[in-house]
Amino acid sequence: MQAVEKVSVDDAPTRTRVTQSILENGPSTAADLAERLQLTPAAVRRHLDHLLAEGILETRDQRIVGQRGRGRPAKVFAITDAGRSTFENAYDELAVDALRFLAQTGGDDAVMAFARHRLSGLEERYRPMLAMVEPAERPRALAQVLSADGFAASTSSTPAGTQMCQHHCPVAHVAEEFPQMCEAESEMFARLLGTHVQRLATIAHGDGVCTTHLPHAPESHPTKTVPTAERLPS
């Protein structure tokens, strides 16, 4: 006779931990989650099956950086839009409706002006924090202050600079319709770091994380403000 699996009262909190881990660290394999959360592979897969059935997670092929080995790429588990909506989101349909009205009455320039304005407070708060560290450390410091504000940001080094990933975006649903939100954020990063930046992927466009390439900052005046109307060199 087949044994009936017992459902633990700790299942719901553990599934929240699994989802939170993917939210903060990006798409992950079952092995990654087991190690990160110190759970057995069997326990992780049980929770993953439940979250997949609920539509909180989805599976994807793992992206391979560099030369690909033999065999099929490992499956990774990524959070869905429904999964993101279970976490606190700073914007709802009211914000979308307000921006639609702004676009209709003032045009795209008005939406862009609003997008820049909403980040002005963050920029002024971040600027003195970044000024306290060496230029080479500023991308990492930027990720830390973004994480403190709920963006779950992380960095990794590349030969050309730093790649920063934001695993949570509180305005993702708004940015799906109004990409000015993402553009204004990229402009802010460029001004804070004193160098042009390149957005590689966004949650708003269906990617698992928001990914931004941050080239090495110049040694002189790394946090000099660049006027928002000035187009940065590519």
PDB file of N, CA, C and O in Angstrom, residues 12-47:
ATOM      1  N   ALA A  12       3.637  26.124   4.142  1.00  0.00           N
ATOM      2  CA  ALA A  12       3.382  27.464   3.610  1.00  0.00           C
ATOM      3  C   ALA A  12       4.562  28.406   3.855  1.00  0.00           C
ATOM      4  O   ALA A  12       5.020  29.076   2.924  1.00  0.00           O
ATOM      5  N   PRO A  13       5.099  28.492   5.087  1.00  0.00           N
ATOM      6  CA  PRO A  13       6.280  29.349   5.292  1.00  0.00           C
ATOM      7  C   PRO A  13       7.473  28.937   4.455  1.00  0.00           C
ATOM      8  O   PRO A  13       8.224  29.781   3.959  1.00  0.00           O
ATOM      9  N   THR A  14       7.668  27.612   4.282  1.00  0.00           N
ATOM     10  CA  THR A  14       8.805  27.146   3.493  1.00  0.00           C
ATOM     11  C   THR A  14       8.625  27.508   2.030  1.00  0.00           C
ATOM     12  O   THR A  14       9.578  27.916   1.355  1.00  0.00           O
ATOM     13  N   ARG A  15       7.413  27.392   1.514  1.00  0.00           N
ATOM     14  CA  ARG A  15       7.165  27.775   0.124  1.00  0.00           C
ATOM     15  C   ARG A  15       7.371  29.271  -0.073  1.00  0.00           C
ATOM     16  O   ARG A  15       7.832  29.707  -1.131  1.00  0.00           O
ATOM     17  N   THR A  16       7.040  30.051   0.943  1.00  0.00           N
ATOM     18  CA  THR A  16       7.315  31.485   0.872  1.00  0.00           C
ATOM     19  C   THR A  16       8.810  31.724   0.817  1.00  0.00           C
ATOM     20  O   THR A  16       9.292  32.581   0.063  1.00  0.00           O
ATOM     21  N   ARG A  17       9.586  30.946   1.577  1.00  0.00           N
ATOM     22  CA  ARG A  17      11.047  31.073   1.553  1.00  0.00           C
ATOM     23  C   ARG A  17      11.596  30.705   0.177  1.00  0.00           C
ATOM     24  O   ARG A  17      12.522  31.354  -0.319  1.00  0.00           O
ATOM     25  N   VAL A  18      11.041  29.659  -0.425  1.00  0.00           N
ATOM     26  CA  VAL A  18      11.478  29.250  -1.752  1.00  0.00           C
ATOM     27  C   VAL A  18      11.210  30.363  -2.768  1.00  0.00           C
ATOM     28  O   VAL A  18      12.085  30.748  -3.553  1.00  0.00           O
ATOM     29  N   THR A  19       9.998  30.904  -2.729  1.00  0.00           N
ATOM     30  CA  THR A  19       9.646  31.971  -3.662  1.00  0.00           C
ATOM     31  C   THR A  19      10.485  33.213  -3.417  1.00  0.00           C
ATOM     32  O   THR A  19      10.958  33.858  -4.359  1.00  0.00           O
ATOM     33  N   GLN A  20      10.691  33.557  -2.151  1.00  0.00           N
ATOM     34  CA  GLN A  20      11.490  34.734  -1.807  1.00  0.00           C
ATOM     35  C   GLN A  20      12.927  34.565  -2.279  1.00  0.00           C
ATOM     36  O   GLN A  20      13.551  35.512  -2.774  1.00  0.00           O
ATOM     37  N   SER A  21      13.457  33.360  -2.161  1.00  0.00           N
ATOM     38  CA  SER A  21      14.832  33.103  -2.590  1.00  0.00           C
ATOM     39  C   SER A  21      14.983  33.305  -4.090  1.00  0.00           C
ATOM     40  O   SER A  21      15.973  33.884  -4.557  1.00  0.00           O
ATOM     41  N   ILE A  22      14.000  32.847  -4.863  1.00  0.00           N
ATOM     42  CA  ILE A  22      14.050  33.038  -6.307  1.00  0.00           C
ATOM     43  C   ILE A  22      13.870  34.503  -6.656  1.00  0.00           C
ATOM     44  O   ILE A  22      14.518  35.035  -7.564  1.00  0.00           O
ATOM     45  N   LEU A  23      12.992  35.189  -5.922  1.00  0.00           N
ATOM     46  CA  LEU A  23      12.781  36.616  -6.153  1.00  0.00           C
ATOM     47  C   LEU A  23      14.070  37.398  -5.946  1.00  0.00           C
ATOM     48  O   LEU A  23      14.406  38.295  -6.719  1.00  0.00           O
ATOM     49  N   GLU A  24      14.821  37.053  -4.912  1.00  0.00           N
ATOM     50  CA  GLU A  24      16.016  37.812  -4.550  1.00  0.00           C
ATOM     51  C   GLU A  24      17.253  37.389  -5.338  1.00  0.00           C
ATOM     52  O   GLU A  24      18.161  38.205  -5.545  1.00  0.00           O
ATOM     53  N   ASN A  25      17.299  36.133  -5.769  1.00  0.00           N
ATOM     54  CA  ASN A  25      18.508  35.622  -6.426  1.00  0.00           C
ATOM     55  C   ASN A  25      18.337  35.321  -7.903  1.00  0.00           C
ATOM     56  O   ASN A  25      19.300  34.970  -8.580  1.00  0.00           O
ATOM     57  N   GLY A  26      17.112  35.451  -8.402  1.00  0.00           N
ATOM     58  CA  GLY A  26      16.865  35.176  -9.798  1.00  0.00           C
ATOM     59  C   GLY A  26      16.565  33.709 -10.048  1.00  0.00           C
ATOM     60  O   GLY A  26      16.563  32.884  -9.118  1.00  0.00           O
ATOM     61  N   PRO A  27      16.267  33.331 -11.309  1.00  0.00           N
ATOM     62  CA  PRO A  27      15.954  31.945 -11.639  1.00  0.00           C
ATOM     63  C   PRO A  27      17.004  30.989 -11.086  1.00  0.00           C
ATOM     64  O   PRO A  27      18.206  31.212 -11.230  1.00  0.00           O
ATOM     65  N   SER A  28      16.537  29.907 -10.441  1.00  0.00           N
ATOM     66  CA  SER A  28      17.434  28.997  -9.726  1.00  0.00           C
ATOM     67  C   SER A  28      17.083  27.551 -10.027  1.00  0.00           C
ATOM     68  O   SER A  28      15.931  27.211 -10.293  1.00  0.00           O
ATOM     69  N   THR A  29      18.094  26.686  -9.967  1.00  0.00           N
ATOM     70  CA  THR A  29      17.856  25.252 -10.092  1.00  0.00           C
ATOM     71  C   THR A  29      17.387  24.718  -8.742  1.00  0.00           C
ATOM     72  O   THR A  29      17.543  25.359  -7.697  1.00  0.00           O
ATOM     73  N   ALA A  30      16.848  23.506  -8.770  1.00  0.00           N
ATOM     74  CA  ALA A  30      16.425  22.862  -7.523  1.00  0.00           C
ATOM     75  C   ALA A  30      17.621  22.659  -6.599  1.00  0.00           C
ATOM     76  O   ALA A  30      17.514  22.820  -5.377  1.00  0.00           O
ATOM     77  N   ALA A  31      18.768  22.332  -7.185  1.00  0.00           N
ATOM     78  CA  ALA A  31      19.973  22.138  -6.372  1.00  0.00           C
ATOM     79  C   ALA A  31      20.414  23.441  -5.712  1.00  0.00           C
ATOM     80  O   ALA A  31      20.829  23.450  -4.551  1.00  0.00           O
ATOM     81  N   ASP A  32      20.319  24.547  -6.460  1.00  0.00           N
ATOM     82  CA  ASP A  32      20.667  25.856  -5.886  1.00  0.00           C
ATOM     83  C   ASP A  32      19.791  26.153  -4.677  1.00  0.00           C
ATOM     84  O   ASP A  32      20.278  26.599  -3.630  1.00  0.00           O
ATOM     85  N   LEU A  33      18.495  25.923  -4.827  1.00  0.00           N
ATOM     86  CA  LEU A  33      17.553  26.218  -3.749  1.00  0.00           C
ATOM     87  C   LEU A  33      17.787  25.328  -2.544  1.00  0.00           C
ATOM     88  O   LEU A  33      17.731  25.790  -1.390  1.00  0.00           O
ATOM     89  N   ALA A  34      18.055  24.046  -2.782  1.00  0.00           N
ATOM     90  CA  ALA A  34      18.306  23.126  -1.675  1.00  0.00           C
ATOM     91  C   ALA A  34      19.505  23.570  -0.859  1.00  0.00           C
ATOM     92  O   ALA A  34      19.477  23.571   0.382  1.00  0.00           O
ATOM     93  N   GLU A  35      20.567  23.977  -1.561  1.00  0.00           N
ATOM     94  CA  GLU A  35      21.774  24.429  -0.854  1.00  0.00           C
ATOM     95  C   GLU A  35      21.541  25.752  -0.148  1.00  0.00           C
ATOM     96  O   GLU A  35      21.951  25.936   1.006  1.00  0.00           O
ATOM     97  N   ARG A  36      20.861  26.675  -0.830  1.00  0.00           N
ATOM     98  CA  ARG A  36      20.644  28.006  -0.282  1.00  0.00           C
ATOM     99  C   ARG A  36      19.755  27.969   0.958  1.00  0.00           C
ATOM    100  O   ARG A  36      19.980  28.705   1.929  1.00  0.00           O
ATOM    101  N   LEU A  37      18.733  27.124   0.933  1.00  0.00           N
ATOM    102  CA  LEU A  37      17.758  27.070   2.022  1.00  0.00           C
ATOM    103  C   LEU A  37      18.026  25.931   3.001  1.00  0.00           C
ATOM    104  O   LEU A  37      17.281  25.758   3.962  1.00  0.00           O
ATOM    105  N   GLN A  38      19.084  25.147   2.715  1.00  0.00           N
ATOM    106  CA  GLN A  38      19.463  24.023   3.570  1.00  0.00           C
ATOM    107  C   GLN A  38      18.295  23.050   3.727  1.00  0.00           C
ATOM    108  O   GLN A  38      17.916  22.655   4.841  1.00  0.00           O
ATOM    109  N   LEU A  39      17.738  22.658   2.586  1.00  0.00           N
ATOM    110  CA  LEU A  39      16.662  21.680   2.537  1.00  0.00           C
ATOM    111  C   LEU A  39      17.138  20.477   1.722  1.00  0.00           C
ATOM    112  O   LEU A  39      18.082  20.572   0.950  1.00  0.00           O
ATOM    113  N   THR A  40      16.474  19.352   1.900  1.00  0.00           N
ATOM    114  CA  THR A  40      16.806  18.187   1.091  1.00  0.00           C
ATOM    115  C   THR A  40      16.280  18.395  -0.329  1.00  0.00           C
ATOM    116  O   THR A  40      15.272  19.097  -0.526  1.00  0.00           O
ATOM    117  N   PRO A  41      16.936  17.817  -1.332  1.00  0.00           N
ATOM    118  CA  PRO A  41      16.434  17.938  -2.710  1.00  0.00           C
ATOM    119  C   PRO A  41      14.988  17.473  -2.849  1.00  0.00           C
ATOM    120  O   PRO A  41      14.194  18.075  -3.585  1.00  0.00           O
ATOM    121  N   ALA A  42      14.625  16.406  -2.134  1.00  0.00           N
ATOM    122  CA  ALA A  42      13.250  15.899  -2.214  1.00  0.00           C
ATOM    123  C   ALA A  42      12.253  16.924  -1.675  1.00  0.00           C
ATOM    124  O   ALA A  42      11.172  17.126  -2.256  1.00  0.00           O
ATOM    125  N   ALA A  43      12.607  17.566  -0.578  1.00  0.00           N
ATOM    126  CA  ALA A  43      11.706  18.568   0.008  1.00  0.00           C
ATOM    127  C   ALA A  43      11.557  19.767  -0.923  1.00  0.00           C
ATOM    128  O   ALA A  43      10.446  20.286  -1.110  1.00  0.00           O
ATOM    129  N   VAL A  44      12.680  20.202  -1.523  1.00  0.00           N
ATOM    130  CA  VAL A  44      12.617  21.343  -2.436  1.00  0.00           C
ATOM    131  C   VAL A  44      11.732  21.023  -3.632  1.00  0.00           C
ATOM    132  O   VAL A  44      10.879  21.830  -4.037  1.00  0.00           O
ATOM    133  N   ARG A  45      11.889  19.844  -4.199  1.00  0.00           N
ATOM    134  CA  ARG A  45      11.106  19.488  -5.380  1.00  0.00           C
ATOM    135  C   ARG A  45       9.619  19.372  -5.046  1.00  0.00           C
ATOM    136  O   ARG A  45       8.769  19.706  -5.872  1.00  0.00           O
ATOM    137  N   ARG A  46       9.295  18.937  -3.861  1.00  0.00           N
ATOM    138  CA  ARG A  46       7.892  18.865  -3.457  1.00  0.00           C
ATOM    139  C   ARG A  46       7.282  20.261  -3.414  1.00  0.00           C
ATOM    140  O   ARG A  46       6.174  20.496  -3.909  1.00  0.00           O
ATOM    141  N   HIS A  47       8.025  21.208  -2.833  1.00  0.00           N
ATOM    142  CA  HIS A  47       7.527  22.581  -2.766  1.00  0.00           C
ATOM    143  C   HIS A  47       7.477  23.211  -4.158  1.00  0.00           C
ATOM    144  O   HIS A  47       6.536  23.946  -4.482  1.00  0.00           O
TER     145      HIS A  47
END
